[in-house]
Coordinates of C-alpha atoms and ligand atoms in Angstrom, one line a residue:
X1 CA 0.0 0.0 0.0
X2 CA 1.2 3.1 -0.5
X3 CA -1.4 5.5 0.8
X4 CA 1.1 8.3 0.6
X5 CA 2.3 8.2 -2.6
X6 CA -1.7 8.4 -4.0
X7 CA -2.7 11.3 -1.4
X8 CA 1.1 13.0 -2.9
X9 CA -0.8 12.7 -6.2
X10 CA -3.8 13.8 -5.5
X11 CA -2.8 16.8 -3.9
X12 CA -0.7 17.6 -6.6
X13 CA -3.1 17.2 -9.3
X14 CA -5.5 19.4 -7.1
X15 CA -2.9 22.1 -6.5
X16 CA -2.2 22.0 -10.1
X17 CA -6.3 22.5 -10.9
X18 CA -6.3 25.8 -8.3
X19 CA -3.4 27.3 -10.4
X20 CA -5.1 26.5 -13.7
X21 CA -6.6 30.3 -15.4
X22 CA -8.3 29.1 -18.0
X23 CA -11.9 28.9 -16.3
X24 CA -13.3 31.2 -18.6
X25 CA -11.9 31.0 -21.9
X26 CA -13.8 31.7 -24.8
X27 CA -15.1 27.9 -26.0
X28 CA -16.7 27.3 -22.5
X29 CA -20.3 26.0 -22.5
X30 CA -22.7 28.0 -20.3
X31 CA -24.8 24.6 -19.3
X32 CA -22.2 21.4 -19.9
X33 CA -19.6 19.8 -18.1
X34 CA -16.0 20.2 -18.6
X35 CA -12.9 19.7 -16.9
X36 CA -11.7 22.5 -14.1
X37 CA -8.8 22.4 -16.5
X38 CA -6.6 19.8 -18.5
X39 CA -8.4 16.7 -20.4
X40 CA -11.8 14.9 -19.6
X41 CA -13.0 11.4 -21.6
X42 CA -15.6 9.2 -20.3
X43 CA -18.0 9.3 -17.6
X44 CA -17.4 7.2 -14.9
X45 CA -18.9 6.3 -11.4
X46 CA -22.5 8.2 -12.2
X47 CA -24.5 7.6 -9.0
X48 CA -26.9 9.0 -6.4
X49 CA -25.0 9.1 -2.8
X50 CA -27.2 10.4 -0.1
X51 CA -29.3 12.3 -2.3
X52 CA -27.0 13.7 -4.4
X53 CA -25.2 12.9 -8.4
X54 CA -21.8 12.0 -8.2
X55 CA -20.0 12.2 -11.6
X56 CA -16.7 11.1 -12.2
X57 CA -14.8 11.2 -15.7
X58 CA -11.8 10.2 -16.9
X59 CA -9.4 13.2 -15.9
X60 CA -5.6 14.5 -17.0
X61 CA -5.2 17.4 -14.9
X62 CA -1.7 18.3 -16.8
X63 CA -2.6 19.2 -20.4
X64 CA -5.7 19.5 -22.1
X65 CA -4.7 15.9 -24.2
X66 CA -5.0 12.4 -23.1
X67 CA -2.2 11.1 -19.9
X68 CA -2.2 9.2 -17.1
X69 CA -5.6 8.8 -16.2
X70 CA -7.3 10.3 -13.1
X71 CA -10.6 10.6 -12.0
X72 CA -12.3 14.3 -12.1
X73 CA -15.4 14.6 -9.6
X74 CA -18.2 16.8 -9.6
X75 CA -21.6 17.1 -8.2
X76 CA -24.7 17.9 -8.2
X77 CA -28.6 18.5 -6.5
X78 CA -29.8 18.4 -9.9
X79 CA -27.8 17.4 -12.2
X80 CA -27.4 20.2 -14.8
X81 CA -25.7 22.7 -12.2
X82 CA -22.7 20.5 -11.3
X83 CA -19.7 21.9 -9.0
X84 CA -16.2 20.6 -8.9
X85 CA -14.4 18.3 -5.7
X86 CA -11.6 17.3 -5.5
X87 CA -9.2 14.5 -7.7
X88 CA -11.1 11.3 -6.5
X89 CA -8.4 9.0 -8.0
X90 CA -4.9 9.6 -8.9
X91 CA -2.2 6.6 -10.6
X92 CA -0.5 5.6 -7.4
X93 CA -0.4 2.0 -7.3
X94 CA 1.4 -0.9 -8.9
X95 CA -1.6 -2.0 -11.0
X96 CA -2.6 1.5 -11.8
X97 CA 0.9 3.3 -12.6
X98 CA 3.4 3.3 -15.1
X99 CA 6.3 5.7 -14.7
X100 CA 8.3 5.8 -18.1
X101 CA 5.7 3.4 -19.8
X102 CA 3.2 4.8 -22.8
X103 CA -0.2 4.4 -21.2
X104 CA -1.8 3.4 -18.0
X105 CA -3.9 5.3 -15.3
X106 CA -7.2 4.5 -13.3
X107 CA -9.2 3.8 -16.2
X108 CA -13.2 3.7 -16.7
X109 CA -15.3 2.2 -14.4
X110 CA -18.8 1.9 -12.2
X111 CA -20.0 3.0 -8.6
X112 CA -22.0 1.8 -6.1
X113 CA -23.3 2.3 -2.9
X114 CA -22.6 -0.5 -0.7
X115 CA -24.4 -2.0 2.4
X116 CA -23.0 -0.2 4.6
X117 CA -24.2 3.3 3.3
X118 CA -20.1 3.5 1.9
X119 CA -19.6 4.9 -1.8
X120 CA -17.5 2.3 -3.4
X121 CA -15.4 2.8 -7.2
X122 CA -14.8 0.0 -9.3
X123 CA -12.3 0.7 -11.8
X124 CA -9.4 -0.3 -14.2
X125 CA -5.9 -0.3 -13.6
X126 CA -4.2 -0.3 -16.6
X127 CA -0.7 -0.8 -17.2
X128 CA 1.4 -1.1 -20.5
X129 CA 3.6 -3.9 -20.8
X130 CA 2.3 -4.9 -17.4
X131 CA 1.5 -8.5 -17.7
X132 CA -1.6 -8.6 -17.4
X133 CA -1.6 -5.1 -18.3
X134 CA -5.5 -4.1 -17.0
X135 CA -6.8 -5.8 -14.1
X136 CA -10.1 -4.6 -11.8
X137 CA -9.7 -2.7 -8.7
X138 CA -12.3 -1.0 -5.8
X139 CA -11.6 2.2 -3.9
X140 CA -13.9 2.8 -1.0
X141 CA -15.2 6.7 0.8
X142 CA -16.7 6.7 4.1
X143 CA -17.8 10.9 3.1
X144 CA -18.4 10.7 -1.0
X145 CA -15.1 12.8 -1.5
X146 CA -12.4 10.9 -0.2
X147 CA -11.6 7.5 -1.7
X148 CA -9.0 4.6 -0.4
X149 CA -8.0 1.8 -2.8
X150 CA -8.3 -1.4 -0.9
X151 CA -5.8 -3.2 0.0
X152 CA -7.4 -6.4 -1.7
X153 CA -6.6 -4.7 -5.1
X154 CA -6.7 -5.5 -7.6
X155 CA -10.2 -7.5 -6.9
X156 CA -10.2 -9.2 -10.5
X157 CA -6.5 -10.1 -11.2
X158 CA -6.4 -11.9 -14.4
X159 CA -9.1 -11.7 -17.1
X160 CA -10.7 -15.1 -17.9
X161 CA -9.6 -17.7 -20.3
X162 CA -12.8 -16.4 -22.7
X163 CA -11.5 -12.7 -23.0
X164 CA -8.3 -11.2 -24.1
X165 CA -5.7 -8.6 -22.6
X166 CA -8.4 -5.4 -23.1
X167 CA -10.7 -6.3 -20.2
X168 CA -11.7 -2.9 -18.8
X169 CA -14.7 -0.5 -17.6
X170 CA -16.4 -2.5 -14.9
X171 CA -20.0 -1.8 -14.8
X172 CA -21.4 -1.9 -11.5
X173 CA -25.2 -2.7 -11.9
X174 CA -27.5 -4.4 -9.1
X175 CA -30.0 -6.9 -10.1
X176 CA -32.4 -8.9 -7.8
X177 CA -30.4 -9.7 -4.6
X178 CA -26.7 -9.9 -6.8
X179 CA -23.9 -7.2 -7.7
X180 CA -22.9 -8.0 -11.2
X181 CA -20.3 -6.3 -12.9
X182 CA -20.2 -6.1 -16.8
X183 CA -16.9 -5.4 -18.3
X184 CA -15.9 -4.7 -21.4
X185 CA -13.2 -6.9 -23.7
X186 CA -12.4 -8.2 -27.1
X187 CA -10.8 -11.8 -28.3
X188 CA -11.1 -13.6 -31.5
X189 CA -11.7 -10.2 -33.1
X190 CA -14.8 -9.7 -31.4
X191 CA -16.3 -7.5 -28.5
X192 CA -17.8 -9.3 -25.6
X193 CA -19.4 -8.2 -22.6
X194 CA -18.2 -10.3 -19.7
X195 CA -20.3 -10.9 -16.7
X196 CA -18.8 -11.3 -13.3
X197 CA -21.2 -11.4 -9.9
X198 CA -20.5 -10.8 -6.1
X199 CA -22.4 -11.6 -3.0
X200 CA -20.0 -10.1 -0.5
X201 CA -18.0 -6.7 -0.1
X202 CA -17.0 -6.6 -3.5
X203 CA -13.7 -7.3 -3.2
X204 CA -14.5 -11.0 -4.2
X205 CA -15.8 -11.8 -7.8
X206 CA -16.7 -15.0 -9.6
X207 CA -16.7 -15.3 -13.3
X208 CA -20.3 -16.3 -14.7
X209 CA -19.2 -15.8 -18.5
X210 CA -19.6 -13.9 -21.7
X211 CA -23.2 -12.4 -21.1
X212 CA -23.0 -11.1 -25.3
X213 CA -20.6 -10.6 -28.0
X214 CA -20.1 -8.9 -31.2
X215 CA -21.0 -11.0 -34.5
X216 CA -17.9 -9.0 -36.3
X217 CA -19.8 -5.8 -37.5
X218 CA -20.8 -4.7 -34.0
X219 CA -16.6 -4.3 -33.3
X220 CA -13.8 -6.4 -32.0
X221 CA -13.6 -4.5 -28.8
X222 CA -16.8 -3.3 -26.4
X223 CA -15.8 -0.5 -24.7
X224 CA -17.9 0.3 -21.7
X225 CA -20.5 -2.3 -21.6
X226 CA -23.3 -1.1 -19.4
X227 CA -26.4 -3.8 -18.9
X228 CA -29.8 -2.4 -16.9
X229 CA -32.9 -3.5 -16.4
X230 CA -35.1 -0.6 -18.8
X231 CA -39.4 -1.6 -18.2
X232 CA -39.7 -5.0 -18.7
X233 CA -36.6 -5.5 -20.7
X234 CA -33.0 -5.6 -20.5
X235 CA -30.4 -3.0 -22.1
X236 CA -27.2 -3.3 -23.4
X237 CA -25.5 -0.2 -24.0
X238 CA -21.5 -0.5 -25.5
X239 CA -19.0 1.5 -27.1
X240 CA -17.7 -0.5 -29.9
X241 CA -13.9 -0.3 -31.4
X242 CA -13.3 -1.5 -35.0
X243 CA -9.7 -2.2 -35.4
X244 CA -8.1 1.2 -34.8
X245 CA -11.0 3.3 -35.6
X246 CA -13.7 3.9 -33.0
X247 CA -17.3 3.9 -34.1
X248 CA -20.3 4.8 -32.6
X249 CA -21.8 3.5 -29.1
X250 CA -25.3 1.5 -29.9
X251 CA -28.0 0.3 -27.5
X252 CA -29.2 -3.3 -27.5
X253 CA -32.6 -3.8 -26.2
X254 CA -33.8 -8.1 -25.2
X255 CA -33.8 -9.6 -22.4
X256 CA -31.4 -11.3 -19.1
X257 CA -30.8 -14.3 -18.1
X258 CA -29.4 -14.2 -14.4
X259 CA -29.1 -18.0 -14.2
X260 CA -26.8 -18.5 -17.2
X261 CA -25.9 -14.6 -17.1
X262 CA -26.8 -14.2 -20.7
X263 CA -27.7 -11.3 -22.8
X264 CA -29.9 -12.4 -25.5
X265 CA -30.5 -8.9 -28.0
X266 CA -34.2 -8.6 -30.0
X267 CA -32.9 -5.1 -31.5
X268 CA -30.5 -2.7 -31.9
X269 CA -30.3 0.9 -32.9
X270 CA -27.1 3.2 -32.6
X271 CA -28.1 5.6 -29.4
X272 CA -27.0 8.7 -31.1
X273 CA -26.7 10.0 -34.7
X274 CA -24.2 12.6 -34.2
X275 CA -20.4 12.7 -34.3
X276 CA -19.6 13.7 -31.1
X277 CA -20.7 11.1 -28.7
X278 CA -19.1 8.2 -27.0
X279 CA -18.7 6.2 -23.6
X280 CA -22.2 6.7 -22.2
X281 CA -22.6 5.4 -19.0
X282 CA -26.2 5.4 -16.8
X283 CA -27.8 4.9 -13.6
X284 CA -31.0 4.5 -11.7
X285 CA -31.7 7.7 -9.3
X286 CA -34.0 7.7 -6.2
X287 CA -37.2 8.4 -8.2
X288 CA -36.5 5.3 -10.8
X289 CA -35.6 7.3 -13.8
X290 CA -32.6 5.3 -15.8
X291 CA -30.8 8.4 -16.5
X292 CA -27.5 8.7 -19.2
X293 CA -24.3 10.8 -20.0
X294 CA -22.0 10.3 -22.8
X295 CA -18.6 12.1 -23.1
X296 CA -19.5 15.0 -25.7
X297 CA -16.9 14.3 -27.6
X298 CA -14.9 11.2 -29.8
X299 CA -11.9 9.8 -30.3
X300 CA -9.8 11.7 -33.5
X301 CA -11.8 14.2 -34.3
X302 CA -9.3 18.2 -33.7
X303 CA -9.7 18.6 -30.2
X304 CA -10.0 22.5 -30.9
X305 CA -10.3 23.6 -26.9
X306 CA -6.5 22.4 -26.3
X307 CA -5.4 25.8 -27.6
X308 CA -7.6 27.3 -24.7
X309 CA -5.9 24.1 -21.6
X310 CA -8.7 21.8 -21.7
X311 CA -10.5 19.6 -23.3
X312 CA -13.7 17.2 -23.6
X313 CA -17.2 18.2 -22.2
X314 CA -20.7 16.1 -21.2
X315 CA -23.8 15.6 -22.7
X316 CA -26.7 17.0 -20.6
X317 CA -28.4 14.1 -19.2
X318 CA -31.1 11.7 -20.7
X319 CA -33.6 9.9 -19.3
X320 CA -34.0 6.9 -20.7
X321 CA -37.4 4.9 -21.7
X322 CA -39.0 1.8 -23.4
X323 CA -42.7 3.1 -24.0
X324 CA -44.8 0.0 -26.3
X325 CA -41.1 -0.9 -27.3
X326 CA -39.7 2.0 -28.9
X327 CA -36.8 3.3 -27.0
X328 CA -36.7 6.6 -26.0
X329 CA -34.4 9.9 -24.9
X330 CA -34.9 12.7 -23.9
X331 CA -33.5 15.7 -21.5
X332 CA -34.0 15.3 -18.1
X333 CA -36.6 17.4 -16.5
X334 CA -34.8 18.8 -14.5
X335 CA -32.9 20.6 -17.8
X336 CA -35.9 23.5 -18.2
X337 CA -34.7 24.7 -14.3
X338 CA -31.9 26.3 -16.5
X339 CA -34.3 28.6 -18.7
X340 CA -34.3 31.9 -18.3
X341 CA -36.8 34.5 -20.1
X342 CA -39.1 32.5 -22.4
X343 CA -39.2 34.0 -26.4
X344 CA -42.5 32.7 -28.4
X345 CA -42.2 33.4 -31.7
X346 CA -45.3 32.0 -32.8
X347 CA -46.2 30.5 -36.2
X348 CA -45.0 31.2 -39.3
X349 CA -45.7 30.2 -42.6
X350 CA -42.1 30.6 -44.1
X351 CA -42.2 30.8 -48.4
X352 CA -39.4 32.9 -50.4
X353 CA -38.2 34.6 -47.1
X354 CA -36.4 32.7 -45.1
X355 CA -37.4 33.1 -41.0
X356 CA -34.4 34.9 -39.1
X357 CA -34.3 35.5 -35.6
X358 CA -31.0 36.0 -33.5
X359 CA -31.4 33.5 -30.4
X360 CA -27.9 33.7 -28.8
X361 CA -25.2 31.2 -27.9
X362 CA -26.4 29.0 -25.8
X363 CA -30.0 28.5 -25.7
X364 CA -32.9 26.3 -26.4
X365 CA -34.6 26.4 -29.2
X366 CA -38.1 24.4 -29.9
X367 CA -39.0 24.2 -33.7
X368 CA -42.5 22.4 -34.6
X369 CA -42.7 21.8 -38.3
X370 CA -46.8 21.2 -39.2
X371 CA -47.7 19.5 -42.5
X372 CA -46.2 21.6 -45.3
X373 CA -45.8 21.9 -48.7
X374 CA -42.6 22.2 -48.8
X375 CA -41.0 18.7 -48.2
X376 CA -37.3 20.0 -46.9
X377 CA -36.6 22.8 -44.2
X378 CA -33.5 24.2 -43.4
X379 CA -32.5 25.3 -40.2
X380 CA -29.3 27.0 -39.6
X381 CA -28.3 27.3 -36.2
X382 CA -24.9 29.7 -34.4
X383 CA -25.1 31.0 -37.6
X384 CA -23.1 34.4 -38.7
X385 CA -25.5 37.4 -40.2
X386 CA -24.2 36.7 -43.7
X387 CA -24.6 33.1 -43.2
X388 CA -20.8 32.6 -43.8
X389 CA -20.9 30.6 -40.5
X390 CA -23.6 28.0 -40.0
X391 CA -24.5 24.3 -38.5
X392 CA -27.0 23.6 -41.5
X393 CA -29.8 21.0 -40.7
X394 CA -31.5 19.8 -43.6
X395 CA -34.9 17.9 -42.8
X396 CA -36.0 15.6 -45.4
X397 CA -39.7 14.7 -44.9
X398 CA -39.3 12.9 -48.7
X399 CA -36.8 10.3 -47.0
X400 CA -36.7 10.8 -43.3
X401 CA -33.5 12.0 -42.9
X402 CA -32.4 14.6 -41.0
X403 CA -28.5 15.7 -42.1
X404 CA -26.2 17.9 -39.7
X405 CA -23.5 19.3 -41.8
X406 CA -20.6 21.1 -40.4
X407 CA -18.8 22.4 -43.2
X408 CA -19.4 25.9 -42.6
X409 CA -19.6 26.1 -38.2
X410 CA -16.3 27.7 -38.0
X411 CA -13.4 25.9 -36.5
X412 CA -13.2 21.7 -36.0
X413 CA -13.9 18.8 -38.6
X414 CA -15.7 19.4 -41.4
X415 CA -18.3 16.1 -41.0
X416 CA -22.0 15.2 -42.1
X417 CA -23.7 13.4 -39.7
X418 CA -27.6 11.9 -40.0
X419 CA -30.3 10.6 -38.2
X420 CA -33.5 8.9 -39.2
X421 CA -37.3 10.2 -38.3
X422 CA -40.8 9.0 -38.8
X423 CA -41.7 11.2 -42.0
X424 CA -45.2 9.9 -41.6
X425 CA -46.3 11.9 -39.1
X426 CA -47.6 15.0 -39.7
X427 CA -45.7 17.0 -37.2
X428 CA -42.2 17.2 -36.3
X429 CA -40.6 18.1 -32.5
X430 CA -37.4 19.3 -32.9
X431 CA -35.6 20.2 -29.6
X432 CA -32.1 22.1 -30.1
X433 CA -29.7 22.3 -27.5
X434 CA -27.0 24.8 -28.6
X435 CA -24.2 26.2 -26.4
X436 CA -20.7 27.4 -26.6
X437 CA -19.2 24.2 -28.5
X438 CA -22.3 21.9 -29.4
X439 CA -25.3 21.2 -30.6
X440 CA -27.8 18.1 -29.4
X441 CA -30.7 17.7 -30.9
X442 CA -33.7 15.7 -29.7
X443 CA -35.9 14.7 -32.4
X444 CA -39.9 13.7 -32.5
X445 CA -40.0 13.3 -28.3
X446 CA -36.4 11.3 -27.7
X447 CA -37.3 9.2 -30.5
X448 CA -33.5 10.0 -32.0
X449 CA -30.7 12.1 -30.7
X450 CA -27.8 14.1 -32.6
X451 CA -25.1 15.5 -30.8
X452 CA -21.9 17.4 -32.3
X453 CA -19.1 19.7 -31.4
X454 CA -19.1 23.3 -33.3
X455 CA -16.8 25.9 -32.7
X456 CA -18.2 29.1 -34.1
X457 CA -17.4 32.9 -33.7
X458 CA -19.0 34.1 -30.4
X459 CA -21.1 36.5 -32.2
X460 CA -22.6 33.7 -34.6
X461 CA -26.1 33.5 -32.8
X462 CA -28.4 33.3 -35.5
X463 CA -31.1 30.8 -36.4
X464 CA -32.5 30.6 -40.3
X465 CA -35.6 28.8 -41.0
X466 CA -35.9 28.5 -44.6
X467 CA -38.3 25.9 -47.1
X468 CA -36.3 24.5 -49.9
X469 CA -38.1 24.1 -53.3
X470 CA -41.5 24.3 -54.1
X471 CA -44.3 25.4 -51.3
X472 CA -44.1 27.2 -48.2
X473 CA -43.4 25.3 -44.6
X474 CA -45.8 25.6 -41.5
X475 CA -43.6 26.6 -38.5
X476 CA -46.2 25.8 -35.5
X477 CA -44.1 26.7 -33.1
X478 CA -41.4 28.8 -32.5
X479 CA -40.0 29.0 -28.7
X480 CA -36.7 30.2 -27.9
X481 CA -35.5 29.9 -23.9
X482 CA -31.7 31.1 -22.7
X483 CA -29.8 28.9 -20.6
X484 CA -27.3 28.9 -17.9
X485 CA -25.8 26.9 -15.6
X486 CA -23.4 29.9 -14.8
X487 CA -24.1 29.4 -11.3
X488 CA -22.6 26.5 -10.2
X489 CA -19.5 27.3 -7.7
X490 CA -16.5 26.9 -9.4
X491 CA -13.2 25.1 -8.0
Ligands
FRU1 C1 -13.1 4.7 -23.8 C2 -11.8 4.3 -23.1 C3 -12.1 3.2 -22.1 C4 -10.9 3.4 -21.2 C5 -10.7 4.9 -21.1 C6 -9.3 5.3 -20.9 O1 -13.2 6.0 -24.3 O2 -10.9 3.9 -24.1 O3 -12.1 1.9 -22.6 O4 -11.1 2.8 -19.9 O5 -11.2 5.4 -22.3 O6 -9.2 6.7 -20.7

């Protein structure tokens, strides 16, 4: 044990956050989550502890780029005003650092609270060239803010015979009276989800098996597994890697075995059609809602903030939902506490003109298309006065699509991203949630989610409804609502 060395590195990385001055640089949402300073990836540990969210995230204080892993910590009353604690974890260990070695760090993982009221981390230790390099490991707080690894570490030494050397991101998730623990690996070119149970403190863990896998296409490496119970069904969320490139995280929605511990899937759908979306991780809160975040950002696309010392940011939170078996997301409730003044714009019948209004940078922005002539609106959003600069959303009611294309929304990757939408119906909910750096949108009720990075001028605020082609499009509704989350205490 070397409970010195990891309360050194905490209070290093700590000291180094206080020092940081780069709170308030230009790219900094007014309503997500971002690191106090330096690099955040995944979410990790999401939980409710004695009535509050706990979020932690993969965390290098030192630069705003990938490094030794830490876990950030923040909290919350309701989630969407979040405030900053203190370096949870920090490399310290054998089986969690690597001087001089390439990669290694406290990597993703789960939390729960235990039986005796404690808040307990389940993570990765991972350690290049280690053999085996990543292994399982718990860290245990008595207060929610201060975390020792136990001794018994690492709690899963080996990974089984059925899964390879990646074998990380332990999902904590409770099911009847039994802790399992879902964690992510890849052999024989394919993804699994391996399921491990404990009765006891957690420290002991018995392998049940491979509770799913990919078939080839669905990646050779599941990042992140995450398995809940979701009405009367089961879920399988994962992050899936395809050789070297990383693709987008999908949902799996069937049904769970506890006896055998298998996953069997009925469907699949990829959980968000954007670019900028990855690592999702949930949890059940004291009122029952399954609620998730996903690091707002991916793997090789610019990281553009790095010029400014950070880097990566959150989604706001779903809540997730099964309703007569089609699966559903959309913003927590609790997001409208962040409104300020409310703008209705009213209906509009929009023909050679387009529709302009100026709605600011971070804002929501609630667009009800009625039936219409014209079959394809565009709606540019953080969009200069000339139009120079704009994220262009092209709905399609011809073929269902709607396209996000980013050519023109200033700095970043130039991508096209799409989702797909019931063209049927005759109106269409679209829910845009624009800030400093991004753009989610929530179409037709949750039924599909879109979430990308921009990185416009400051002053690029406008919004441009505009029909395309022949006819003239019914704008039922057009509401417009700042948002803030300004005042969350900062570190
Ligand atoms: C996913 C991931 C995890 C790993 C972590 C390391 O984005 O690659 O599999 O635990 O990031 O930071």
């Amino acid at each position: 044990m070397s409970a010195q060395t990891a309360e050194h590195a905490l209070r290093a990385a700590d000291e180094h956050v206080a020092n940081a001055s780069d709170a308030h640089s230009r790219w900094r949402p007014g309503y997500h989550l971002t690191p106090p300073t330096g690099w955040m990836n995944d979410p990790n540990g999401f939980v409710q502890f004695r009535g509050r969210y706990h979020l932690f995230y993969q965390f290098w204080p030192y630069g705003p780029q990938w490094g030794p892993m830490h876990w950030g910590h923040a909290v919350s009353d309701d989630l969407v005003r979040w405030e900053h604690l203190p370096t949870a974890l920090a490399p310290s260990e054998e089986y969690d650092n690597g001087d001089g070695v390439v990669g290694y760090g406290c990597f993703s993982g789960s939390a729960l609270v235990d039986d005796a009221g404690r808040l307990v981390l389940m993570y990765t230790g991972s350690v290049d060239g280690r053999q085996p390099p990543q292994t399982q490991n718990i860290a245990v707080s008595d207060d929610g803010v201060h975390f020792r690894k136990h001794a018994a570490n690492p709690v899963i030494p080996v990974p089984p015979a059925d899964g390879g050397a990646d074998f990380r991101d332990p999902k904590m998730v409770q099911i009847g009276d039994r802790t399992y623990a879902v964690i992510g690996s890849s052999a024989d070119g394919r993804g699994k989800a391996l399921l491990y149970a404990s009765d006891g403190d957690l420290t002991t863990w018995e392998y049940i098996g491979v509770a799913a896998e990919s078939r080839g296409p669905e990646g050779s490496m599941w990042e992140c597994p995450d398995l809940f119970p979701l009405a009367d069904r089961y879920a399988l969320v994962v992050s899936p890697m395809q050789g070297t490139v990383n693709t987008f995280p999908f949902v799996q929605i069937g049904d769970f075995d506890a006896v055998s511990g298998r996953f069997t899937s009925a469907a699949q759908q990829q959980l968000d059609g954007g670019i900028d979306f990855y690592a999702p991780q949930t949890m059940v809160d004291e009122t029952g809602r399954r609620i998730l975040i996903g690091w707002m950002q991916q793997w090789f696309q610019s990281n553009v903030t790095a010029e400014d010392g950070w880097a990566g940011a959150m989604t706001i939170p779903r809540e997730l939902t099964l309703e007569g078996g089609a699966f559903k997301q959309r913003p927590v409730g609790e997001v409208e506490s962040l409104r300020g003044p409310v703008r209705q714009l009213g209906a509009h019948e929009v023909g050679g003109q387009p529709l302009k209004v100026d709605t600011g940078a971070s804002v929501e922005v609630r667009v009800l298309l009625g039936p219409s002539s014209a079959r394809v609106a565009r709606i540019a959003v953080r969009a200069s006065g000339d139009g120079s600069e704009q994220t262009l959303y092209t709905v399609d009611r011809r073929t269902g699509r709607i396209t996000c294309d980013r050519s023109l929304s200033g700095a970043g990757d130039v991508t096209s991203s799409h989702v797909a939408f019931d063209a049927a119906r005759e109106s269409l909910e679209l829910r845009f949630f624009i800030d400093t750096c991004s753009v989610e949108l929530f179409v037709d009720d949750g039924a599909a989610v879109m979430t990308n990075r921009i990185y416009p001028r400051p002053d690029s605020t406008g919004l441009t409804i505009t029909a395309v082609g022949e006819g003239t499009l019914n704008v039922d509704d057009l509401t417009v609502w700042p948002l803030s989350a300004r005042s969350a205490i900062p570190v």
